[in-house]
mmCIF file of C-alpha atoms in Angstrom:
data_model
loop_
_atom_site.group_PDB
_atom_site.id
_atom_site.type_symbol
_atom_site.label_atom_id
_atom_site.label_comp_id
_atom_site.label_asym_id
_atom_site.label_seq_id
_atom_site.Cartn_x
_atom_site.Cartn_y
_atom_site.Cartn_z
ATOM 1 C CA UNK T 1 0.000 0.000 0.000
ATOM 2 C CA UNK T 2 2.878 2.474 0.984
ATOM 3 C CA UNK T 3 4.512 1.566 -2.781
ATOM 4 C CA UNK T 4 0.798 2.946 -4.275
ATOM 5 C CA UNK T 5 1.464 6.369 -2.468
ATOM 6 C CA UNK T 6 4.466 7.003 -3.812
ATOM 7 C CA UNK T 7 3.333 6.101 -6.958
ATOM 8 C CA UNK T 8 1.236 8.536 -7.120
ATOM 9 C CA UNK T 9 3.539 11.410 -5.916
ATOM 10 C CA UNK T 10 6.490 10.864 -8.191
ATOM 11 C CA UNK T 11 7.711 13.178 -10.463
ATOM 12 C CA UNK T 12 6.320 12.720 -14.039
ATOM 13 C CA UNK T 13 9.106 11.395 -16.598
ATOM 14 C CA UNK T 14 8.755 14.123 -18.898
ATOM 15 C CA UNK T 15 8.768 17.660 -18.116
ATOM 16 C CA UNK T 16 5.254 20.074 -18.932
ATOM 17 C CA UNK T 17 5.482 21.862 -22.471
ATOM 18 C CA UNK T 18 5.636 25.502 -21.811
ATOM 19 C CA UNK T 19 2.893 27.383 -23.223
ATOM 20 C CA UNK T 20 5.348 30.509 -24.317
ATOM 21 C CA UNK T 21 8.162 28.838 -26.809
ATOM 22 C CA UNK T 22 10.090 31.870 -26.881
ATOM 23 C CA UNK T 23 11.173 33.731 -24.348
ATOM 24 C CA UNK T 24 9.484 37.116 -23.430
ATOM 25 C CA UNK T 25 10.889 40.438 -24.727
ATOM 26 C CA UNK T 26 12.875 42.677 -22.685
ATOM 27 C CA UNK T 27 10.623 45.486 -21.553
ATOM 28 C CA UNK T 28 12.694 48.455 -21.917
ATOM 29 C CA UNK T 29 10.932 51.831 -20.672
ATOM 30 C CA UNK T 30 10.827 54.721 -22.178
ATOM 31 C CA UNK T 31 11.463 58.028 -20.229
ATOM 32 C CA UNK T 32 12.989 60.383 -22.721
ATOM 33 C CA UNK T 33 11.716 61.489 -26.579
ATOM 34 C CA UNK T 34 13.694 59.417 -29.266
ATOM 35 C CA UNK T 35 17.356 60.120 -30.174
ATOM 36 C CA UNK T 36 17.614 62.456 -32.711
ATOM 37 C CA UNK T 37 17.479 61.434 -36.488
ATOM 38 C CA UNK T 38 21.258 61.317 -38.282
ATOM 39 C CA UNK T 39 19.609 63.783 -40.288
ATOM 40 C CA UNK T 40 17.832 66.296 -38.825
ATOM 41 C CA UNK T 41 14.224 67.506 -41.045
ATOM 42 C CA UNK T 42 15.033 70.928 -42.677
ATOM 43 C CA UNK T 43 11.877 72.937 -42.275
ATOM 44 C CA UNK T 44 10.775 74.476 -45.896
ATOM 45 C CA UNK T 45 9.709 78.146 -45.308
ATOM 46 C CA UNK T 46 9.697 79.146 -49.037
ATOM 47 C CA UNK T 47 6.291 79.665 -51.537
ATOM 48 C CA UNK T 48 5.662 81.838 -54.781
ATOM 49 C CA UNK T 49 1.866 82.613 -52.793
ATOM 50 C CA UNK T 50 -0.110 82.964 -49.477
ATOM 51 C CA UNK T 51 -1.635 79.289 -50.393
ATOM 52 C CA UNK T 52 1.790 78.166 -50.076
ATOM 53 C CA UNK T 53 1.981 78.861 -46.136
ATOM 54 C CA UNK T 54 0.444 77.101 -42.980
ATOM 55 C CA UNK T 55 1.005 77.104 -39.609
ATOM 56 C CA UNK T 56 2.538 73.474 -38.359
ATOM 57 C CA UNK T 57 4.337 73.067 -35.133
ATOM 58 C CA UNK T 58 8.002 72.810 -35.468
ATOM 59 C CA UNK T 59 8.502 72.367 -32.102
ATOM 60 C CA UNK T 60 11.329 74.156 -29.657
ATOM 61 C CA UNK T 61 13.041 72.852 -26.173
ATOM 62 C CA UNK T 62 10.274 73.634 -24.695
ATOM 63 C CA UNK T 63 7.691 71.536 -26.372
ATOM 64 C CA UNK T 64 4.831 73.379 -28.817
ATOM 65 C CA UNK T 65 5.820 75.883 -31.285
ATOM 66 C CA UNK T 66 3.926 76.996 -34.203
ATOM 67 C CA UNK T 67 5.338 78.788 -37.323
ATOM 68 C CA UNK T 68 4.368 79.406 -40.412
ATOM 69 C CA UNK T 69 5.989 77.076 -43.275
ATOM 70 C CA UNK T 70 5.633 75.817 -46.442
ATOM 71 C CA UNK T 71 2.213 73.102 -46.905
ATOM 72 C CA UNK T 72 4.376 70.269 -47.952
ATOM 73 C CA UNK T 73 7.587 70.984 -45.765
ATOM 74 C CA UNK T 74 8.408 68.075 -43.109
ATOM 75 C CA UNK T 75 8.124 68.902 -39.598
ATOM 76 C CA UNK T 76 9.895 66.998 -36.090
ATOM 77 C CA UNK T 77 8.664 68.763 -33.085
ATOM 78 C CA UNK T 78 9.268 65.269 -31.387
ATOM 79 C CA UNK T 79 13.282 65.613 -32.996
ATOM 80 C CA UNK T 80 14.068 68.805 -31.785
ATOM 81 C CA UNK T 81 13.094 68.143 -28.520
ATOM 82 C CA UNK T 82 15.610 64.812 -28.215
ATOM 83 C CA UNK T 83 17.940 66.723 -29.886
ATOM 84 C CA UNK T 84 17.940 69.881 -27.115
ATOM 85 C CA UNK T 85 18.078 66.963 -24.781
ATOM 86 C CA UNK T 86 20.704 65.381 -25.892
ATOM 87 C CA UNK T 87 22.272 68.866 -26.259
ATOM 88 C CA UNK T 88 21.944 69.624 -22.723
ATOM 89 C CA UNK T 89 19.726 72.895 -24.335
ATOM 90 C CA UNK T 90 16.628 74.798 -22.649
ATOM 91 C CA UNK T 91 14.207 77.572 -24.103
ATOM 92 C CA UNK T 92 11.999 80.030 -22.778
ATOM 93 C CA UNK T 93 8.583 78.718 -23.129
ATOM 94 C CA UNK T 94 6.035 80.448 -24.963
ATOM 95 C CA UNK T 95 4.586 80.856 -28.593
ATOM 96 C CA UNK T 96 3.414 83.617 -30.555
ATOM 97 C CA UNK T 97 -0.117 83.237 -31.324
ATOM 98 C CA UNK T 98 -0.778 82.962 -35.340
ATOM 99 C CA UNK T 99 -3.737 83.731 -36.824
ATOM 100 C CA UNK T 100 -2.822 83.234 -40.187
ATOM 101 C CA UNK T 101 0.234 83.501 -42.725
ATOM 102 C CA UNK T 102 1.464 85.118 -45.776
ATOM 103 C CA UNK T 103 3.972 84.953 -47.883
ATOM 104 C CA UNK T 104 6.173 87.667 -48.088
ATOM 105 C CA UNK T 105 9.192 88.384 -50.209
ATOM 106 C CA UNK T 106 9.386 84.027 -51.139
ATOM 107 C CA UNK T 107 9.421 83.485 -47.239
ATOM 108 C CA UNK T 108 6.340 82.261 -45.254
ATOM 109 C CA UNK T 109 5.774 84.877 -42.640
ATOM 110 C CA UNK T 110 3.001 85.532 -39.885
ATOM 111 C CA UNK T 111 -0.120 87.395 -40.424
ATOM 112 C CA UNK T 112 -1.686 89.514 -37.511
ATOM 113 C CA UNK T 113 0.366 87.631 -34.860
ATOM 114 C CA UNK T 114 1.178 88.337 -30.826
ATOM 115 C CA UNK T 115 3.627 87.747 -28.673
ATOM 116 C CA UNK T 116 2.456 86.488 -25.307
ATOM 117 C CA UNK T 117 5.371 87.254 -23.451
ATOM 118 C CA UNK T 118 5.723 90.816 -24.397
ATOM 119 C CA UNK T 119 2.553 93.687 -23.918
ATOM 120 C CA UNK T 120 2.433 97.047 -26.033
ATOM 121 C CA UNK T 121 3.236 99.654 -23.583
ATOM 122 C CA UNK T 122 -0.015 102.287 -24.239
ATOM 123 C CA UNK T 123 0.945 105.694 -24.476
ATOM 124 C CA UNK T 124 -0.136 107.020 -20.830
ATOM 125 C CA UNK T 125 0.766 104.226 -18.769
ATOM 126 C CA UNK T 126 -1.097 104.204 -15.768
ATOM 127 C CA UNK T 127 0.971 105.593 -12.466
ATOM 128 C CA UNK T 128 2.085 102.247 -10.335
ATOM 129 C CA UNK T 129 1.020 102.561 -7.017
#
């Protein structure tokens, strides 16, 4: 009877078949943008007329920064950021507010835009008290 026990809790002769065949990936997490590219995107401010022009986000250090560029011209916000990583680089954050563009001499310009950061001074300032 005691040779029916053991029987019973011996080791099978062959091991289980794993369910996963390969082994799992490394998980590798991600805490910084991408490297930058070899080649970094050259941003394409030209046109011949005001169609030409749109306002994309190039990007800065900071994060978010629209301009005005050519329609077709490639943009890396997410590049220029790992690159003024990498760089060691900061910018003063803050974007001009577009509200349209032009083109202007063959170069894709701003139309009717603001600067955030800096306020017209009126002509009779108000006395600080």
């Amino acid at each position: 009877m005691l040779f029916a026990l053991t029987a019973c809790t011996a080791p099978a002769a062959t091991a289980p078949v794993s369910a996963q065949s390969t082994p799992p990936a490394a998980v590798t997490e991600q805490t910084s943008p991408a490297r930058p590219a070899s080649t970094p995107v050259v941003v394409d401010s030209s046109c011949k007329v005001d169609a030409d022009c749109t306002v994309k986000n190039v990007g800065n250090c900071c994060g978010y920064y629209p301009a005005c560029v050519n329609v077709n011209s490639p943009t890396d916000p997410a590049g220029v950021q790992a690159s003024c990583q990498a760089k060691g680089m900061m910018s003063v954050c803050g974007f001009p507010e577009i509200q349209g563009c032009s083109c202007v001499q063959g170069k894709c310009a701003a139309a009717g835009s603001s600067n955030p950061l800096r306020q017209p001074m009126s002509e009779n300032p108000a006395p600080v008290r």
